[in-house]
Every structure is written in C-alpha cells, then in structure tokens.
Tab-separated table of C-alpha atoms and ligand atoms in Angstrom:
chain	number	residue	atom	x	y	z
T	10	MET	CA	-19.404	-7.384	-11.555
T	11	PRO	CA	-15.910	-8.166	-12.458
T	12	ALA	CA	-13.305	-5.930	-11.625
T	13	VAL	CA	-12.435	-4.471	-7.906
T	14	VAL	CA	-9.938	-1.939	-6.965
T	15	ILE	CA	-8.410	-1.965	-3.534
T	16	VAL	CA	-6.858	1.011	-2.473
T	17	GLY	CA	-5.358	2.353	0.869
T	18	ALA	CA	-7.600	5.213	2.319
T	19	GLN	CA	-4.862	6.594	4.475
T	20	TRP	CA	-1.250	6.679	4.906
T	21	GLY	CA	-0.729	2.757	4.510
T	22	ASP	CA	-0.800	-0.423	6.612
T	23	GLU	CA	-4.619	-0.381	6.543
T	24	GLY	CA	-5.084	-3.829	6.091
T	25	LYS	CA	-5.105	-3.992	2.438
T	26	GLY	CA	-3.396	-7.340	2.238
T	27	LYS	CA	-6.354	-8.896	4.632
T	28	ALA	CA	-9.406	-7.546	2.213
T	29	SER	CA	-6.957	-8.233	-0.807
T	30	ASP	CA	-7.232	-11.946	0.249
T	31	GLN	CA	-10.588	-12.057	1.260
T	32	LEU	CA	-11.665	-11.302	-2.368
T	33	GLY	CA	-8.578	-13.495	-3.773
T	34	THR	CA	-10.745	-16.455	-2.797
T	35	LYS	CA	-13.553	-15.200	-5.043
T	36	VAL	CA	-11.813	-13.866	-7.935
T	37	ASP	CA	-9.848	-15.378	-10.850
T	38	TYR	CA	-6.755	-12.519	-10.558
T	39	VAL	CA	-5.269	-10.273	-8.168
T	40	VAL	CA	-3.238	-7.930	-9.775
T	41	LYS	CA	-0.572	-5.948	-7.872
T	42	PHE	CA	-0.570	-2.200	-9.828
T	43	ASN	CA	1.871	-0.135	-8.092
T	44	GLY	CA	4.784	0.355	-5.671
T	45	GLY	CA	7.590	-2.713	-4.905
T	46	ASN	CA	8.303	-4.180	-1.946
T	47	ASN	CA	8.230	-1.083	0.178
T	48	ALA	CA	5.064	-2.967	1.202
T	49	GLY	CA	4.375	-5.193	4.240
T	50	HIS	CA	0.664	-6.884	3.862
T	51	THR	CA	0.070	-9.121	6.801
T	52	VAL	CA	-2.456	-12.107	5.635
T	53	VAL	CA	-3.635	-14.559	8.658
T	54	VAL	CA	-4.602	-17.572	7.276
T	55	ASP	CA	-6.036	-20.620	9.490
T	56	GLY	CA	-4.214	-18.707	11.976
T	57	GLU	CA	-1.209	-18.888	9.980
T	58	LYS	CA	0.401	-15.540	9.486
T	59	PHE	CA	1.956	-14.491	6.249
T	60	ALA	CA	3.901	-11.098	5.668
T	61	LEU	CA	3.594	-10.445	1.817
T	62	HIS	CA	6.169	-7.333	0.250
T	63	LEU	CA	6.095	-8.030	-3.645
T	64	LEU	CA	3.936	-11.027	-4.033
T	65	PRO	CA	0.094	-9.948	-4.339
T	66	ALA	CA	-2.188	-11.498	-1.771
T	67	GLY	CA	-3.746	-13.977	-4.343
T	68	ILE	CA	-0.596	-16.238	-3.820
T	69	LEU	CA	-2.117	-17.633	-0.982
T	70	THR	CA	-5.387	-18.265	-2.603
T	71	PRO	CA	-5.220	-21.749	-4.875
T	72	ASN	CA	-7.110	-21.354	-8.226
T	73	CYS	CA	-6.617	-17.293	-8.398
T	74	ILE	CA	-3.847	-15.823	-11.140
T	75	PRO	CA	-1.413	-13.381	-8.805
T	76	VAL	CA	0.046	-10.953	-11.146
T	77	ILE	CA	2.844	-8.361	-11.238
T	78	GLY	CA	1.492	-5.412	-13.191
T	79	ASN	CA	3.567	-3.210	-15.300
T	80	GLY	CA	3.297	-0.360	-12.474
T	81	VAL	CA	5.377	-2.125	-9.931
T	82	VAL	CA	8.927	-2.090	-9.713
T	83	VAL	CA	10.704	-5.610	-8.323
T	84	ASP	CA	13.623	-6.209	-6.574
T	85	LEU	CA	14.070	-9.776	-8.065
T	86	GLU	CA	16.462	-11.077	-5.464
T	87	VAL	CA	13.476	-10.071	-3.058
T	88	LEU	CA	11.105	-11.981	-5.511
T	89	PHE	CA	12.822	-15.085	-5.250
T	90	ALA	CA	13.294	-15.094	-1.925
T	91	GLU	CA	9.535	-14.477	-1.156
T	92	ILE	CA	8.718	-17.385	-3.537
T	93	ALA	CA	11.515	-19.492	-2.018
T	94	ASP	CA	9.786	-18.661	1.580
T	95	LEU	CA	6.217	-19.296	0.772
T	96	GLU	CA	7.569	-22.861	-1.113
T	97	ALA	CA	9.474	-23.676	2.072
T	98	ARG	CA	5.883	-23.314	3.778
T	99	GLY	CA	4.198	-25.735	1.819
T	100	MET	CA	2.367	-22.969	-0.834
T	101	ASP	CA	2.409	-23.157	-4.348
T	102	PRO	CA	3.684	-19.682	-5.754
T	103	SER	CA	4.030	-21.105	-9.359
T	104	ARG	CA	0.803	-19.767	-10.763
T	105	LEU	CA	2.636	-16.396	-10.389
T	106	ARG	CA	2.721	-14.094	-13.616
T	107	ILE	CA	4.638	-11.124	-14.211
T	108	SER	CA	4.454	-8.286	-16.745
T	109	GLY	CA	7.706	-7.612	-19.031
T	110	ASN	CA	6.825	-3.907	-18.669
T	111	ALA	CA	7.391	-3.888	-15.134
T	112	HIS	CA	10.870	-2.370	-14.073
T	113	VAL	CA	13.751	-4.038	-12.132
T	114	ILE	CA	15.039	-2.609	-9.020
T	115	PRO	CA	18.971	-2.877	-9.654
T	116	SER	CA	21.289	-2.919	-6.884
T	117	TYR	CA	22.716	0.431	-7.511
T	118	ASN	CA	18.697	2.227	-7.009
T	119	LYS	CA	19.043	0.827	-3.450
T	120	LYS	CA	22.475	2.622	-2.664
T	121	MET	CA	21.164	5.519	-4.556
T	122	ASP	CA	17.762	5.570	-1.993
T	123	ALA	CA	20.453	6.055	0.819
T	124	VAL	CA	22.334	8.570	-0.903
T	125	ASN	CA	19.056	10.557	-1.540
T	126	GLU	CA	18.286	10.420	2.401
T	127	ARG	CA	21.620	11.080	3.378
T	128	MET	CA	21.736	14.151	0.745
T	129	LEU	CA	17.929	15.345	2.528
T	130	GLY	CA	19.439	15.483	5.587
T	131	LYS	CA	16.921	16.525	8.042
T	132	ARG	CA	14.335	16.955	5.122
T	133	LYS	CA	14.313	13.073	4.528
T	134	LEU	CA	11.320	11.032	3.762
T	135	GLY	CA	12.045	7.957	5.975
T	136	THR	CA	11.826	5.957	2.845
T	137	THR	CA	12.121	1.815	3.485
T	138	GLY	CA	15.379	2.191	1.615
T	139	ARG	CA	14.134	-0.598	-0.786
T	140	GLY	CA	15.472	1.543	-3.807
T	141	ILE	CA	11.798	2.487	-5.081
T	142	GLY	CA	12.303	6.231	-5.496
T	143	PRO	CA	15.483	6.115	-7.539
T	144	THR	CA	13.691	3.101	-9.585
T	145	TYR	CA	10.622	5.301	-10.567
T	146	ALA	CA	12.853	8.106	-10.988
T	147	ASP	CA	14.693	5.965	-13.815
T	148	LYS	CA	11.392	5.122	-15.125
T	149	MET	CA	9.902	8.627	-15.554
T	150	ASN	CA	13.700	9.788	-17.012
T	151	ARG	CA	13.604	6.771	-19.529
T	152	ILE	CA	16.758	5.013	-18.237
T	153	GLY	CA	15.070	2.019	-16.520
T	154	ILE	CA	15.716	-1.689	-16.529
T	155	ARG	CA	12.465	-3.650	-17.238
T	156	ILE	CA	11.574	-7.279	-16.821
T	157	GLN	CA	11.960	-7.996	-20.861
T	158	ASP	CA	15.351	-6.610	-20.780
T	159	LEU	CA	16.422	-9.606	-19.029
T	160	PHE	CA	15.971	-11.595	-22.480
T	161	ASP	CA	18.091	-9.784	-24.519
T	162	PRO	CA	21.527	-9.682	-22.893
T	163	SER	CA	22.861	-6.774	-25.369
T	164	ILE	CA	20.239	-4.360	-24.977
T	165	LEU	CA	20.279	-4.817	-21.154
T	166	ARG	CA	24.109	-4.142	-20.746
T	167	GLN	CA	23.745	-0.876	-22.962
T	168	LYS	CA	20.861	0.139	-20.806
T	169	VAL	CA	22.704	-0.597	-17.772
T	170	GLU	CA	25.765	1.380	-19.159
T	171	GLY	CA	23.788	4.243	-20.164
T	172	ALA	CA	22.139	4.606	-16.620
T	173	LEU	CA	25.275	4.064	-14.468
T	174	ALA	CA	26.825	6.619	-16.247
T	175	GLN	CA	25.032	9.177	-14.566
T	176	LYS	CA	24.937	7.051	-11.192
T	177	ASN	CA	28.681	6.386	-10.856
T	178	VAL	CA	29.630	10.049	-11.303
T	179	MET	CA	27.361	10.625	-8.163
T	180	LEU	CA	28.602	7.842	-6.334
T	181	GLU	CA	32.388	8.245	-7.112
T	182	SER	CA	32.151	12.146	-6.020
T	183	LEU	CA	30.295	11.089	-3.158
T	184	LEU	CA	31.556	7.505	-1.938
T	185	ASP	CA	34.311	6.796	-3.518
T	186	GLU	CA	32.650	4.276	-5.331
T	187	GLN	CA	31.517	3.071	-8.790
T	188	PHE	CA	28.892	-0.179	-9.867
T	189	ASP	CA	30.438	-2.489	-12.533
T	190	VAL	CA	28.485	-2.633	-15.737
T	191	ASP	CA	29.283	-6.070	-16.325
T	192	ALA	CA	28.798	-7.027	-12.548
T	193	ILE	CA	25.487	-5.524	-12.770
T	194	THR	CA	24.555	-7.000	-16.139
T	195	ASN	CA	25.290	-10.478	-15.231
T	196	ASP	CA	23.558	-10.277	-11.886
T	197	LEU	CA	20.326	-9.483	-13.480
T	198	LEU	CA	21.310	-11.859	-16.489
T	199	SER	CA	21.190	-14.414	-13.783
T	200	TYR	CA	17.389	-14.439	-13.127
T	201	ALA	CA	16.348	-14.264	-16.863
T	202	ASP	CA	15.745	-18.220	-16.751
T	203	ARG	CA	13.659	-18.025	-13.463
T	204	VAL	CA	11.653	-15.521	-14.895
T	205	LYS	CA	10.999	-16.414	-18.084
T	206	PRO	CA	8.129	-18.924	-17.362
T	207	MET	CA	6.150	-16.172	-15.533
T	208	LEU	CA	6.068	-13.904	-18.495
T	209	MET	CA	2.772	-12.736	-19.090
T	210	ASN	CA	1.098	-9.943	-21.809
T	211	ALA	CA	-0.561	-8.918	-18.939
T	212	THR	CA	-3.012	-6.054	-20.774
T	213	ALA	CA	-3.925	-8.739	-23.173
T	214	GLU	CA	-4.877	-11.220	-20.817
T	215	LEU	CA	-6.675	-9.220	-18.159
T	216	ASN	CA	-8.706	-7.544	-20.577
T	217	HIS	CA	-9.396	-10.937	-22.412
T	218	ALA	CA	-9.801	-12.237	-19.219
T	219	LEU	CA	-12.792	-9.437	-18.361
T	220	ASP	CA	-14.123	-10.055	-21.659
T	221	ALA	CA	-14.798	-13.718	-20.791
T	222	GLY	CA	-16.615	-12.726	-17.601
T	223	LYS	CA	-13.589	-13.396	-15.120
T	224	MET	CA	-12.829	-11.575	-11.879
T	225	ILE	CA	-10.061	-9.556	-10.968
T	226	ALA	CA	-8.980	-7.813	-7.733
T	227	PHE	CA	-6.307	-4.992	-8.326
T	228	GLU	CA	-4.142	-4.690	-4.825
T	229	ALA	CA	-2.743	-1.389	-4.249
T	230	GLY	CA	0.418	-1.027	-2.417
T	231	GLN	CA	0.903	2.260	0.020
T	232	ALA	CA	-1.959	4.729	0.245
T	233	THR	CA	-3.725	7.619	-0.926
T	234	MET	CA	-2.261	9.564	1.109
T	235	LEU	CA	1.419	8.628	0.153
T	236	ASP	CA	0.285	8.531	-3.760
T	237	ILE	CA	3.104	10.619	-5.788
T	238	ASP	CA	0.400	13.160	-7.263
T	239	HIS	CA	-2.250	13.274	-4.396
T	240	GLY	CA	-0.098	12.460	-1.018
T	241	THR	CA	1.229	14.652	1.151
T	242	TYR	CA	4.123	15.628	-1.631
T	243	PRO	CA	6.936	15.278	-1.003
T	244	PHE	CA	6.488	13.063	2.046
T	245	VAL	CA	5.218	10.206	-0.509
T	246	THR	CA	6.395	7.162	-2.006
T	247	SER	CA	6.822	7.273	-5.919
T	248	SER	CA	4.083	5.558	-7.249
T	249	SER	CA	0.406	6.440	-8.094
T	250	CYS	CA	-1.378	4.370	-5.148
T	251	THR	CA	-4.936	5.859	-6.048
T	252	ALA	CA	-7.329	4.031	-8.276
T	253	ALA	CA	-6.608	5.586	-10.895
T	254	GLY	CA	-2.905	3.617	-10.752
T	255	ALA	CA	-4.899	0.351	-11.286
T	256	CYS	CA	-5.462	1.067	-15.117
T	257	THR	CA	-1.937	2.813	-15.887
T	258	GLY	CA	-0.069	0.092	-13.255
T	259	SER	CA	-2.140	-3.173	-15.229
T	260	GLY	CA	-3.120	-1.657	-19.006
T	261	VAL	CA	-6.928	-2.268	-17.948
T	262	GLY	CA	-9.146	1.009	-18.978
T	263	PRO	CA	-10.988	2.936	-16.217
T	264	ARG	CA	-14.693	1.870	-17.493
T	265	ARG	CA	-13.966	-1.873	-16.613
T	266	ILE	CA	-13.577	-0.823	-12.951
T	267	ASP	CA	-16.707	-1.728	-11.487
T	268	ARG	CA	-15.948	-0.960	-7.292
T	269	VAL	CA	-13.197	0.898	-5.758
T	270	VAL	CA	-12.815	-0.011	-2.356
T	271	GLY	CA	-10.962	2.254	0.256
T	272	VAL	CA	-9.325	0.370	3.292
T	273	ALA	CA	-9.023	2.551	6.673
T	274	LYS	CA	-8.149	1.750	10.046
T	275	ALA	CA	-10.923	2.688	12.584
T	276	TYR	CA	-7.708	5.176	14.079
T	277	ILE	CA	-4.712	5.947	11.706
T	278	THR	CA	-1.073	5.319	11.146
T	279	ARG	CA	1.737	7.020	9.423
T	280	VAL	CA	5.263	5.713	9.025
T	281	GLY	CA	8.281	7.747	7.917
T	282	GLU	CA	8.013	11.630	7.744
T	283	GLY	CA	5.703	14.240	7.113
T	284	PRO	CA	2.746	15.915	8.357
T	285	PHE	CA	-0.097	14.017	10.476
T	286	PRO	CA	-2.408	16.530	11.491
T	287	THR	CA	-4.168	13.814	14.198
T	288	GLU	CA	-1.058	12.340	15.328
T	289	LEU	CA	-0.826	11.596	19.141
T	290	PHE	CA	2.079	12.066	21.415
T	291	ASP	CA	0.605	10.812	24.697
T	292	ALA	CA	-0.459	7.542	26.186
T	293	ASP	CA	-3.463	7.226	23.642
T	294	GLY	CA	-1.165	6.596	21.376
T	295	GLU	CA	1.034	4.632	23.343
T	296	ARG	CA	-1.918	2.558	23.604
T	297	LEU	CA	-3.143	2.416	19.831
T	298	ARG	CA	0.464	1.075	19.045
T	299	GLU	CA	0.509	-1.521	21.370
T	300	VAL	CA	-2.793	-2.862	21.613
T	301	GLY	CA	-2.535	-2.489	17.613
T	302	GLY	CA	0.460	-4.065	16.935
T	303	GLU	CA	1.400	-0.570	14.976
T	304	TYR	CA	5.150	-1.935	13.947
T	305	GLY	CA	6.141	-2.037	10.363
T	306	VAL	CA	5.859	-5.151	8.134
T	307	THR	CA	8.946	-3.868	6.508
T	308	THR	CA	11.335	-2.304	8.300
T	309	GLY	CA	10.121	-3.196	11.805
T	310	ARG	CA	9.623	0.935	12.729
T	311	PRO	CA	7.088	1.888	15.246
T	312	ARG	CA	4.151	3.621	13.222
T	313	ARG	CA	3.070	7.124	14.412
T	314	CYS	CA	-0.763	6.672	15.422
T	315	GLY	CA	-3.682	8.794	15.897
T	316	TRP	CA	-7.342	9.549	15.900
T	317	TYR	CA	-9.450	8.987	12.844
T	318	ASP	CA	-9.363	11.612	10.125
T	319	SER	CA	-12.392	12.197	8.276
T	320	VAL	CA	-11.065	14.953	6.257
T	321	VAL	CA	-8.545	12.349	5.128
T	322	ALA	CA	-11.344	9.746	4.455
T	323	ARG	CA	-13.089	12.043	2.566
T	324	TYR	CA	-10.590	13.134	0.431
T	325	ALA	CA	-9.544	9.642	0.002
T	326	THR	CA	-13.505	9.232	-1.205
T	327	MET	CA	-13.247	11.989	-3.607
T	328	VAL	CA	-9.677	11.135	-5.213
T	329	ASN	CA	-10.103	7.003	-5.596
T	330	SER	CA	-14.074	7.594	-6.641
T	331	LEU	CA	-14.714	4.867	-3.643
T	332	THR	CA	-17.932	3.046	-3.869
T	333	ASP	CA	-17.296	1.241	-0.319
T	334	ILE	CA	-15.227	1.608	2.715
T	335	VAL	CA	-13.840	-1.494	4.889
T	336	ILE	CA	-12.857	-0.696	8.145
T	337	THR	CA	-10.698	-2.377	9.742
T	338	LYS	CA	-9.362	-2.437	13.385
T	339	LEU	CA	-12.424	-1.583	15.132
T	340	ASP	CA	-11.450	-3.915	18.163
T	341	VAL	CA	-8.292	-1.990	18.613
T	342	LEU	CA	-10.516	0.900	20.333
T	343	THR	CA	-12.530	-1.782	22.486
T	344	GLY	CA	-11.930	-0.127	26.382
T	345	LEU	CA	-11.764	3.529	25.241
T	346	ALA	CA	-14.212	5.767	27.568
T	347	GLN	CA	-14.519	8.241	24.386
T	348	ILE	CA	-13.389	8.144	20.923
T	349	PRO	CA	-12.266	11.770	19.008
T	350	VAL	CA	-12.673	11.743	15.153
T	351	CYS	CA	-11.070	14.723	13.447
T	352	VAL	CA	-14.049	16.162	11.436
T	353	ALA	CA	-12.230	19.284	10.547
T	354	TYR	CA	-8.805	20.888	10.295
T	355	ASP	CA	-8.180	24.377	12.113
T	356	ILE	CA	-5.591	26.046	9.767
T	357	ASP	CA	-4.611	29.420	11.099
T	358	GLY	CA	-7.973	30.283	12.935
T	359	GLN	CA	-10.055	28.936	10.023
T	360	ARG	CA	-12.103	26.137	9.956
T	361	VAL	CA	-11.363	23.404	6.916
T	362	GLU	CA	-13.169	20.505	5.643
T	363	ASP	CA	-11.220	19.679	2.542
T	364	MET	CA	-7.981	18.719	2.284
T	365	PRO	CA	-5.537	21.858	2.018
T	366	ASP	CA	-3.650	21.241	-1.396
T	367	SER	CA	-0.878	23.343	0.232
T	368	GLN	CA	2.059	22.127	2.058
T	369	THR	CA	2.116	24.887	4.311
T	370	ALA	CA	-1.346	24.628	5.354
T	371	MET	CA	-0.983	20.952	5.765
T	372	HIS	CA	2.030	21.379	8.197
T	373	HIS	CA	-0.381	24.143	10.032
T	374	ALA	CA	-3.470	21.803	10.002
T	375	LYS	CA	-4.814	21.387	13.988
T	376	PRO	CA	-7.499	18.831	14.449
T	377	ILE	CA	-11.274	19.786	15.568
T	378	TYR	CA	-12.476	16.983	17.132
T	379	GLU	CA	-16.214	15.196	17.773
T	380	TYR	CA	-16.272	12.928	20.353
T	381	PHE	CA	-18.300	9.602	20.520
T	382	PRO	CA	-18.910	7.287	23.391
T	383	GLY	CA	-16.525	3.932	23.393
T	384	TRP	CA	-17.459	0.436	24.574
T	385	GLU	CA	-16.090	-2.176	26.757
T	386	GLU	CA	-17.268	-5.597	25.546
T	387	ASP	CA	-15.101	-7.910	23.582
T	388	ILE	CA	-16.294	-7.504	19.764
T	389	SER	CA	-13.604	-10.186	18.078
T	390	GLU	CA	-16.436	-12.577	17.914
T	391	CYS	CA	-18.911	-10.400	16.350
T	392	LYS	CA	-20.322	-12.077	13.114
T	393	THR	CA	-22.951	-9.069	12.123
T	394	PHE	CA	-23.528	-5.724	12.684
T	395	ALA	CA	-26.119	-6.372	14.800
T	396	ASP	CA	-24.007	-8.392	16.947
T	397	LEU	CA	-21.800	-4.869	17.673
T	398	PRO	CA	-22.590	-3.270	20.984
T	399	GLU	CA	-25.047	0.000	20.127
T	400	ASN	CA	-21.946	2.583	20.751
T	401	ALA	CA	-19.408	0.219	18.279
T	402	GLN	CA	-22.470	0.447	16.068
T	403	GLN	CA	-22.911	4.141	16.306
T	404	TYR	CA	-19.107	4.838	15.499
T	405	ILE	CA	-19.254	3.125	12.840
T	406	LEU	CA	-22.385	4.986	11.408
T	407	GLN	CA	-20.336	8.253	12.753
T	408	LEU	CA	-17.472	7.378	10.391
T	409	GLU	CA	-19.813	6.578	7.443
T	410	ARG	CA	-21.244	9.881	7.622
T	411	LEU	CA	-18.185	11.823	8.079
T	412	SER	CA	-16.407	9.882	5.502
T	413	GLY	CA	-18.686	10.546	2.356
T	414	CYS	CA	-19.021	6.799	1.582
T	415	ARG	CA	-20.496	3.671	2.888
T	416	ILE	CA	-18.963	0.999	5.066
T	417	SER	CA	-19.520	-2.269	3.607
T	418	SER	CA	-17.275	-4.330	6.135
T	419	ILE	CA	-15.932	-3.965	9.295
T	420	GLY	CA	-12.687	-5.812	10.819
T	421	VAL	CA	-12.925	-7.022	14.177
T	422	GLY	CA	-9.488	-8.882	14.267
T	423	PRO	CA	-6.916	-10.110	11.918
T	424	GLY	CA	-8.343	-13.533	10.941
T	425	ARG	CA	-10.133	-14.089	7.490
T	426	GLU	CA	-13.527	-14.646	9.209
T	427	GLN	CA	-13.453	-12.187	11.603
T	428	THR	CA	-15.184	-9.732	9.383
T	429	ILE	CA	-18.663	-8.413	9.620
T	430	VAL	CA	-20.038	-8.039	6.090
T	431	ARG	CA	-22.833	-5.169	5.995
T	432	THR	CA	-22.683	-5.298	2.143
T	433	PRO	CA	-20.587	-8.016	-0.105
T	434	LEU	CA	-17.988	-6.241	-2.166
T	435	LEU	CA	-18.738	-9.219	-4.816
T	436	ASP	CA	-22.247	-9.163	-6.070
C	2	GDP	P1	-1.480	-3.073	4.359
C	2	GDP	O1	-0.076	-3.040	4.399
C	2	GDP	O2	-2.879	-2.499	4.427
C	2	GDP	O3	-1.687	-4.871	4.089
C	2	GDP	O4	-1.458	-3.831	6.254
C	2	GDP	P2	-0.437	-4.080	7.495
C	2	GDP	O5	-0.514	-5.718	6.784
C	2	GDP	O6	0.718	-3.432	7.096
C	2	GDP	O7	-1.076	-3.833	8.621
C	2	GDP	C1	-2.026	-4.110	9.222
C	2	GDP	C2	-2.126	-4.903	9.956
C	2	GDP	O8	-3.255	-5.058	10.763
C	2	GDP	C3	-1.665	-6.576	10.094
C	2	GDP	O9	-0.975	-6.959	10.999
C	2	GDP	C4	-3.262	-7.097	9.967
C	2	GDP	O10	-2.831	-8.548	9.981
C	2	GDP	C5	-3.721	-6.503	11.243
C	2	GDP	N1	-5.220	-6.604	10.829
C	2	GDP	C6	-6.223	-6.544	9.716
C	2	GDP	N2	-7.511	-6.134	10.013
C	2	GDP	C7	-7.396	-6.120	11.089
C	2	GDP	C8	-8.617	-5.916	11.935
C	2	GDP	O11	-9.999	-5.934	11.812
C	2	GDP	N3	-8.295	-6.339	13.596
C	2	GDP	C9	-6.954	-6.408	13.737
C	2	GDP	N4	-6.905	-6.366	14.985
C	2	GDP	N5	-5.794	-6.468	13.239
C	2	GDP	C10	-6.094	-6.285	11.878
C	3	IMO	P1	1.971	-0.727	2.535
C	3	IMO	O1	1.606	-1.237	1.439
C	3	IMO	C1	3.260	2.750	5.005
C	3	IMO	C2	6.141	5.100	3.581
C	3	IMO	C3	7.487	5.388	3.841
C	3	IMO	C4	8.129	6.378	3.434
C	3	IMO	C5	7.343	6.996	2.313
C	3	IMO	C6	8.551	6.668	1.014
C	3	IMO	O2	2.522	-2.040	3.587
C	3	IMO	O3	0.772	0.050	2.992
C	3	IMO	P2	9.628	4.406	-0.035
C	3	IMO	O4	10.525	3.687	0.594
C	3	IMO	O5	8.464	3.786	-0.670
C	3	IMO	O6	10.387	5.591	-1.068
C	3	IMO	O7	9.383	5.725	1.057
C	3	IMO	O8	6.630	6.056	2.116
C	3	IMO	N1	5.805	4.073	2.828
C	3	IMO	C7	4.743	3.346	3.577
C	3	IMO	N2	4.426	3.328	4.647
C	3	IMO	N3	2.755	1.218	4.458
C	3	IMO	C8	3.470	1.114	3.299
C	3	IMO	O9	2.959	0.304	2.267
C	3	IMO	C9	4.661	1.773	2.775
C	3	IMO	N4	5.366	2.133	1.814
C	3	IMO	C10	6.129	3.355	1.517
C	3	IMO	O10	7.569	4.708	5.361
C	3	IMO	O11	7.676	7.633	4.726
C	4	MG	MG1	1.408	-2.384	5.329
C-alpha cells in the first residue's frame, strides 16, 4: 500500500502536520506538493513543538526523505531560515530534496501581494502576505522563476528582467518604487550553491521509488475549501490543495495513489475573508478559539471558529475521493452540554445538502443544525474508541454518517501518541 495523500478537508489548520508526521514515521518519502510558506503546520514530538511552514513534516523523522515538489512555491530566504532553525534545535534537515521545477517566490512578489490586497480594498482576501498569489500567477503567465534557473545566471537575469518589465510599471505608478533587475538576480543567485545539493529529479525518483515498493505520503498545504478550483473562490489560495494536486504537484499519476486521507477538526475554523456558514460570533465561538488555541501558526491571526459543517465534509469526500477521514481536536469539545452539527444549508428558504456552486448562494447559506449530546469526561488519555465516553463515540459515528466517509482516526490531543486509531492509514 505505497502512496497516501493527506489533504485538509475544511478551510485549513485541521492538523495535517500531525497526521503527516505520524505517517512520516512509516514511509520513505513525505512530499509537499502545493502552496508555500503560507502554510503553518504544528507538530508535537515528545512534548516539543515544531512550527513548519515550507518544510514537509517528514523533516522531523530520521530516515524519511522530505521532498518539496514541483507544485510548491519556495521563498529561499524562508527555506534556509527554517533549516537553520531546525539545525539549532538539533535536528538534521540535510535529507531535504527539492524539485528543480518548483517555482521561487522572488521578493517582488511579496510586495505585489500587498499591492493586490490594497487595490482590492474592502474586497481583500486577507492573504498571508507571503507572495503566494503573485507567484502562482507568474507561473500561469509563464513569467515565473524556477529553482533550476538559479543554475544559469544569464537565463535567470533575462527571466527576472521579463517579469519586472511588467511589475515595475505598476510599482512605479502606485508606490513610486522600482525593483532592480541586477539586485534581484544576485539575491537569487546567492542561494544557488546551497540549493544545488538538494536538487532532485522528483518525478523520476518518486516513480522509481514506487516501482521498488517504497512508501510515499503526499502532504497538502491549505485545504479543499481554499483550493483555487474547488474552494470558495475568490476567497481561496492560489494552488491545487485537493488530492488531484498531489499528482500535478509531484509528477506521480493518479493510478498510483492508494489512499486519500482528509483531515477535519471536530468543529471548523477559517482564517482570512470569505463565506463561512457555521461561523460563531458568540461565547461558543470564543470558547472554541480559546480551548482549541485557534490562532494562526503563520500570521498569529485569531481563527474564525464554527461548528462542524457536514456539507463541507461531504464535498471534501467527493472532490478528493476520500478513503478515510482523520478527525482532530475532539478533546476541544469536552464539557459542552450539546454539540450542533450542520447537516444542510438553508439557502433563500430551500434546504440544500450539496455544496452550492454559486458564490451568491454560498454567501446566503444558513446552517441547519442537528444537536448531539456532549460529554464531561477528560478524553485526552483515551487510547481506543471504546475508551471514549458513549456520547463522544456517538458524536464520531454521526460525523461519519453525515460526512460520507469512514473515520479512521481520532485526535484527542496535539501529541503524536494522542490518537485513537480505528483503521490504520497504512496497511
Ligand atoms: P495544519 O496546518 O493542518 O497542520 O494545522 P495547524 O498546525 O495549523 O493547526 C492544528 C493545531 O491543532 C496545532 O496546534 C496542533 O498541534 C493541534 N492539534 C492537532 N491535533 C490535535 C488534537 O487532536 N487535539 C488538540 N487539542 N490539538 C491538536
Ligand atoms: P495550512 O496549510 C489556513 C488562507 C489565508 C487567506 C487565503 C489566501 O496551515 O492549513 P494566501 O496567502 O495563500 O494567498 O492567502 O488562504 N490560507 C490559509 N488558511 N491555513 C493555511 O494553511 C492557509 N494558507 C492560506 O488566510 O484567507
Ligand atoms: Mg496551519
């Protein structure tokens, strides 16, 4: 059972880092296939907390090779800062490999991210400001800079010149600023010697590894509802965060994927702007934020909190062809007398069970709730499903029914070992 994809089944921050870290101890490669340092993945190993942004969770597991695939956008300054940080904490990140086809986030795209947000005014997205959108836009516009360009200074300079020919016009008129072609080129070139030993022909190596019976986990950044095609556009990120992105972002074809695991919180959160039908504006929302520690790993922003949305879950099951759901943070719900779960939307008086495909409908969607009884017992030490209080077991069974996919594991705390496994993710 060699290839497993891990995706976010909600709006991000579901606990993908923890799930990927757990698989990392069992697989040969962990491949990040989309996004960049907009991600913030927290992994707790032996009580020690690591916040990863650009690096795949496999970096924390000896013997597992972490890979940055072609679908990722790489801020080189952040890459080496994260590596230095891990080294300072006694980890060995030297196994990291990068596809030469991954795109680079040049400094001008961080500026462009801020300019785009400013120009959108009150329609802004609330991006992480890391230059993600402009870098994917350059990729599609075929004026992107790739990792492999760092090794050909003349080509690199021409590409930077080509990209800046357009951007400098805009920056000049808006900010009275220009980026200097030579300064940008030299800055990028300054990383070349350090990147060279990490270079990898990812498509060839990953496919050969699968041929040889090796195991690969593909780790998504962001989530289904932030996917550029399938999310709540335009309030999304700019990459393919769904399972299909694992193929385009790594060079491994769909028939090689055996399992697709969607990670979902036992409730739901969102960071940034955009529709969010089950969002809470009351003391319950505040409670989820405080008990769940719902503050962004990347930007520190308070996360918007709401009840579990099974319309979102069914949609994620569909779009990703999920084989398994991992529910996280069930412990955060302990102490609630009853727990609402959104089973459908009321859209302009109509009951709707499928995710609407119109932005207007999504903005009008009101949650229709079913209520399930809560539990008081501390569940953070539970090891098996049977250890959970009866109402917690029932809550999980109801989420399973409503989400249309089996729930294979349940998180009862942030630690690696605080996971109840019902069906192992690797056979
Ligand atoms: P990611 O972006 O999907 O990797 O998720 P984040 O790291 O942004 O946010 C998930 C947070 O929940 C992190 O602080 C994790 O340590 C924490 N976490 C993950 N699983 C559990 C769980 O089952 N219970 C609790 N209490 N915390 C968890
Ligand atoms: P992980 O991998 C939650 C959100 C931003 C913003 C939108 C676009 O930790 O789950 P971008 O900078 O990507 O152009 O911002 O997407 N966003 C995330 N929200 N978790 C993330 O990553 C996110 N990455 C981006 O808040 O609304
Ligand atoms: Mg996160």
